[in-house]
């Protein structure tokens, strides 16, 4: 017992961690590195808070133009005798998938924010000011990012930025989400399953990344890029996180 108390004290002193209680916050904000991260790794967490009637805010940090999926999309278009899309069109198509997905997750349109950080090598200096701005807009909100232990640099930068702000006591509440494809390889503290009443909504959000309708500007980018991750998400239907 004494050892547990000491460890808790060390955690608070060194990292500024704070056990999050659902009564502590009324607004929860999700910082999404690329389109589809919000659904694959954070979707069940978003739905959990929607069911609790929390104010849910989703912040897309980039349009995901660095994805190599543009190559497979243009090859498929070529086979159908259709013109290739440009990198700019690719980014806008990814944002369109994201917009449909967050709507399916029950996020209000006015609570969706879209930034255009150049993806591929986020810096904490680019992410931290955004978090600070939203902390001012929504004092004592719960901030959700990807884990600072995530092997993807863009993802881990969101976690490192939040951790620095929490260490500096500029932000009080935060959770670090584990990418769905790393659930079996990374330690976590807690999880949120998709509420049973919202399972269909989650499936619709996942399907937003799988529609191939070129005439409508839909190119199945998310599922073309990381199909295995979507299969994993529908199998587990939960978000895992640590503090």
XYZ file of C-alpha atoms in Angstrom:
243
model
C 0.000 0.000 0.000
C 2.815 2.375 0.927
C 4.525 1.683 -2.407
C 1.328 2.498 -4.349
C 0.961 5.846 -2.559
C 4.583 6.730 -3.315
C 4.108 5.895 -6.990
C 1.009 8.068 -7.175
C 2.853 10.982 -5.599
C 5.743 10.566 -8.044
C 3.280 10.538 -10.962
C 1.653 13.779 -9.827
C 4.911 15.582 -9.048
C 6.871 14.540 -12.134
C 4.225 14.423 -14.851
C 1.336 16.464 -13.545
C -1.044 13.600 -14.291
C -4.588 13.973 -13.041
C -7.126 11.189 -12.745
C -9.986 12.202 -15.027
C -13.505 11.840 -13.689
C -16.426 12.264 -16.078
C -17.864 14.846 -13.695
C -14.739 17.010 -14.120
C -15.517 18.230 -17.620
C -18.477 19.257 -19.758
C -16.537 19.636 -23.015
C -14.172 17.101 -24.559
C -11.877 18.003 -27.457
C -10.247 15.577 -29.887
C -7.139 16.590 -31.858
C -6.970 14.460 -34.996
C -3.610 14.202 -36.840
C -5.113 12.940 -40.137
C -8.557 12.129 -41.534
C -9.646 8.661 -40.253
C -7.702 8.795 -36.948
C -10.813 10.251 -35.291
C -12.867 7.201 -36.295
C -10.332 4.387 -36.113
C -8.696 5.224 -32.771
C -10.937 7.851 -31.159
C -14.374 7.002 -32.550
C -15.584 4.821 -29.671
C -14.329 7.458 -27.212
C -16.198 10.183 -29.120
C -19.392 8.114 -29.086
C -18.952 7.421 -25.366
C -18.982 11.164 -24.695
C -21.830 11.786 -27.127
C -23.913 9.308 -25.139
C -22.995 11.184 -21.944
C -24.311 14.396 -23.567
C -20.909 16.066 -23.348
C -20.062 18.896 -25.719
C -17.798 17.126 -28.218
C -15.338 19.147 -30.303
C -13.207 17.600 -33.057
C -10.139 19.393 -34.426
C -8.591 18.060 -37.640
C -4.948 19.134 -37.694
C -4.034 18.230 -41.281
C -5.633 17.259 -44.581
C -3.424 14.186 -44.847
C -1.882 14.977 -48.207
C 1.306 13.066 -47.345
C -0.525 9.739 -47.603
C 0.751 7.432 -50.323
C -2.840 6.338 -51.007
C -3.036 8.916 -53.803
C -1.058 6.492 -55.954
C -3.544 3.634 -55.545
C -6.475 6.010 -56.065
C -5.059 7.309 -59.351
C -4.272 3.785 -60.575
C -7.878 2.797 -59.959
C -9.093 5.924 -61.758
C -6.849 5.104 -64.716
C -8.362 1.605 -64.962
C -11.784 3.219 -65.172
C -10.566 5.655 -67.854
C -10.992 8.599 -65.489
C -8.533 11.491 -65.031
C -6.178 11.418 -62.026
C -6.781 13.704 -59.074
C -4.274 16.325 -57.969
C -2.654 16.422 -54.546
C -4.922 19.324 -53.610
C -8.015 17.392 -54.710
C -6.740 14.393 -52.761
C -6.512 16.462 -49.568
C -9.995 17.893 -50.050
C -11.371 14.398 -50.678
C -9.819 13.215 -47.408
C -11.443 16.118 -45.574
C -14.786 15.199 -47.169
C -14.470 11.654 -45.796
C -13.614 13.074 -42.377
C -16.593 15.450 -42.441
C -19.018 12.626 -43.219
C -17.493 10.430 -40.523
C -17.690 12.981 -37.692
C -21.281 13.762 -38.651
C -22.087 10.049 -38.325
C -20.387 10.060 -34.912
C -22.840 12.719 -33.783
C -20.504 15.718 -33.641
C -22.231 19.043 -34.279
C -21.109 20.815 -37.449
C -20.240 23.974 -35.497
C -17.924 21.919 -33.266
C -15.736 20.706 -36.130
C -12.539 22.664 -36.874
C -10.174 22.032 -39.781
C -6.516 23.096 -39.841
C -3.935 22.527 -42.543
C -0.631 21.687 -40.858
C 1.723 20.042 -43.361
C 1.593 16.389 -42.351
C 4.487 13.988 -42.364
C 6.516 15.640 -39.622
C 4.381 17.582 -37.134
C 6.245 19.564 -34.497
C 4.979 20.106 -30.962
C 5.422 23.823 -31.643
C 2.711 23.624 -34.296
C 0.272 21.624 -32.180
C 0.675 23.205 -28.717
C -0.679 26.679 -29.674
C -3.819 25.061 -31.087
C -4.418 23.184 -27.842
C -3.792 26.383 -25.877
C -6.360 28.242 -27.996
C -9.011 25.619 -27.359
C -8.224 25.528 -23.629
C -8.965 29.276 -23.579
C -12.164 28.756 -25.568
C -13.268 25.821 -23.397
C -11.667 26.180 -19.928
C -11.067 22.899 -18.097
C -12.081 20.806 -21.107
C -10.822 17.255 -21.502
C -8.184 17.225 -24.269
C -7.744 14.028 -26.282
C -4.671 13.330 -28.421
C -2.768 10.348 -29.744
C -0.204 8.744 -27.449
C 3.263 10.280 -27.180
C 4.474 6.671 -27.466
C 2.835 6.246 -30.876
C 5.458 5.217 -33.477
C 3.938 7.610 -36.049
C 5.698 10.974 -35.666
C 2.620 13.100 -36.420
C 0.612 11.157 -33.859
C 3.256 11.249 -31.137
C 3.767 14.982 -31.607
C 0.169 15.616 -30.536
C 0.787 13.583 -27.392
C 4.073 15.301 -26.627
C 2.506 18.731 -27.093
C -0.287 17.967 -24.631
C 2.088 16.387 -22.136
C 4.276 19.512 -22.157
C 1.238 21.708 -21.533
C 0.030 19.465 -18.721
C 3.489 19.431 -17.146
C 3.435 23.237 -17.254
C -0.051 23.209 -15.645
C -1.503 25.058 -18.645
C -3.948 22.212 -19.246
C -5.535 20.171 -16.486
C -7.254 17.223 -18.129
C -5.937 14.992 -20.905
C -6.096 11.495 -22.356
C -3.634 9.888 -24.776
C -5.218 7.490 -27.264
C -3.529 4.367 -28.587
C -3.803 3.709 -32.346
C -6.193 0.843 -33.022
C -3.512 -1.151 -34.839
C -1.288 -1.020 -31.727
C -3.854 -2.164 -29.158
C -2.016 -5.421 -28.536
C 1.431 -3.812 -28.360
C 1.013 -0.754 -26.130
C 0.068 -0.432 -22.483
C -3.150 1.384 -21.665
C -5.002 2.512 -18.547
C -8.605 2.467 -19.683
C -10.940 2.018 -22.618
C -14.296 3.150 -23.966
C -16.429 0.728 -25.947
C -18.888 1.865 -28.581
C -22.229 2.256 -26.740
C -24.599 -0.505 -27.846
C -27.184 2.044 -28.999
C -24.617 3.746 -31.266
C -23.016 0.742 -32.995
C -24.779 1.512 -36.269
C -23.500 5.106 -36.126
C -19.955 3.819 -35.714
C -20.340 1.532 -38.722
C -21.592 4.445 -40.835
C -18.553 6.506 -39.770
C -16.210 3.694 -40.836
C -18.066 3.282 -44.122
C -17.542 6.985 -44.912
C -13.935 6.062 -45.690
C -14.873 3.233 -48.047
C -17.148 4.822 -50.637
C -15.888 4.740 -54.240
C -17.964 7.294 -56.125
C -15.492 9.341 -58.239
C -18.275 11.379 -59.825
C -19.180 12.562 -56.323
C -15.578 13.129 -55.226
C -15.428 9.992 -53.044
C -12.359 7.804 -53.561
C -12.360 5.308 -50.677
C -9.099 6.861 -49.498
C -9.152 5.772 -45.872
C -9.858 2.130 -46.588
C -7.533 2.092 -49.608
C -4.729 3.284 -47.356
C -5.151 1.191 -44.189
C -7.812 -1.447 -44.818
C -6.475 -3.687 -42.034
C -6.971 -0.908 -39.498
C -10.632 -0.619 -40.462
C -11.062 -4.372 -40.082
C -9.443 -4.146 -36.664
C -11.663 -1.241 -35.618
C -14.883 -3.076 -36.452
C -13.620 -6.145 -34.564
C -12.707 -4.374 -31.310
C -15.052 -1.345 -31.364
C -13.271 0.400 -28.504
C -10.802 3.207 -27.857
C -7.887 2.579 -25.508
C -6.038 5.351 -23.725
C -3.547 6.206 -21.020
C -2.780 9.319 -18.950
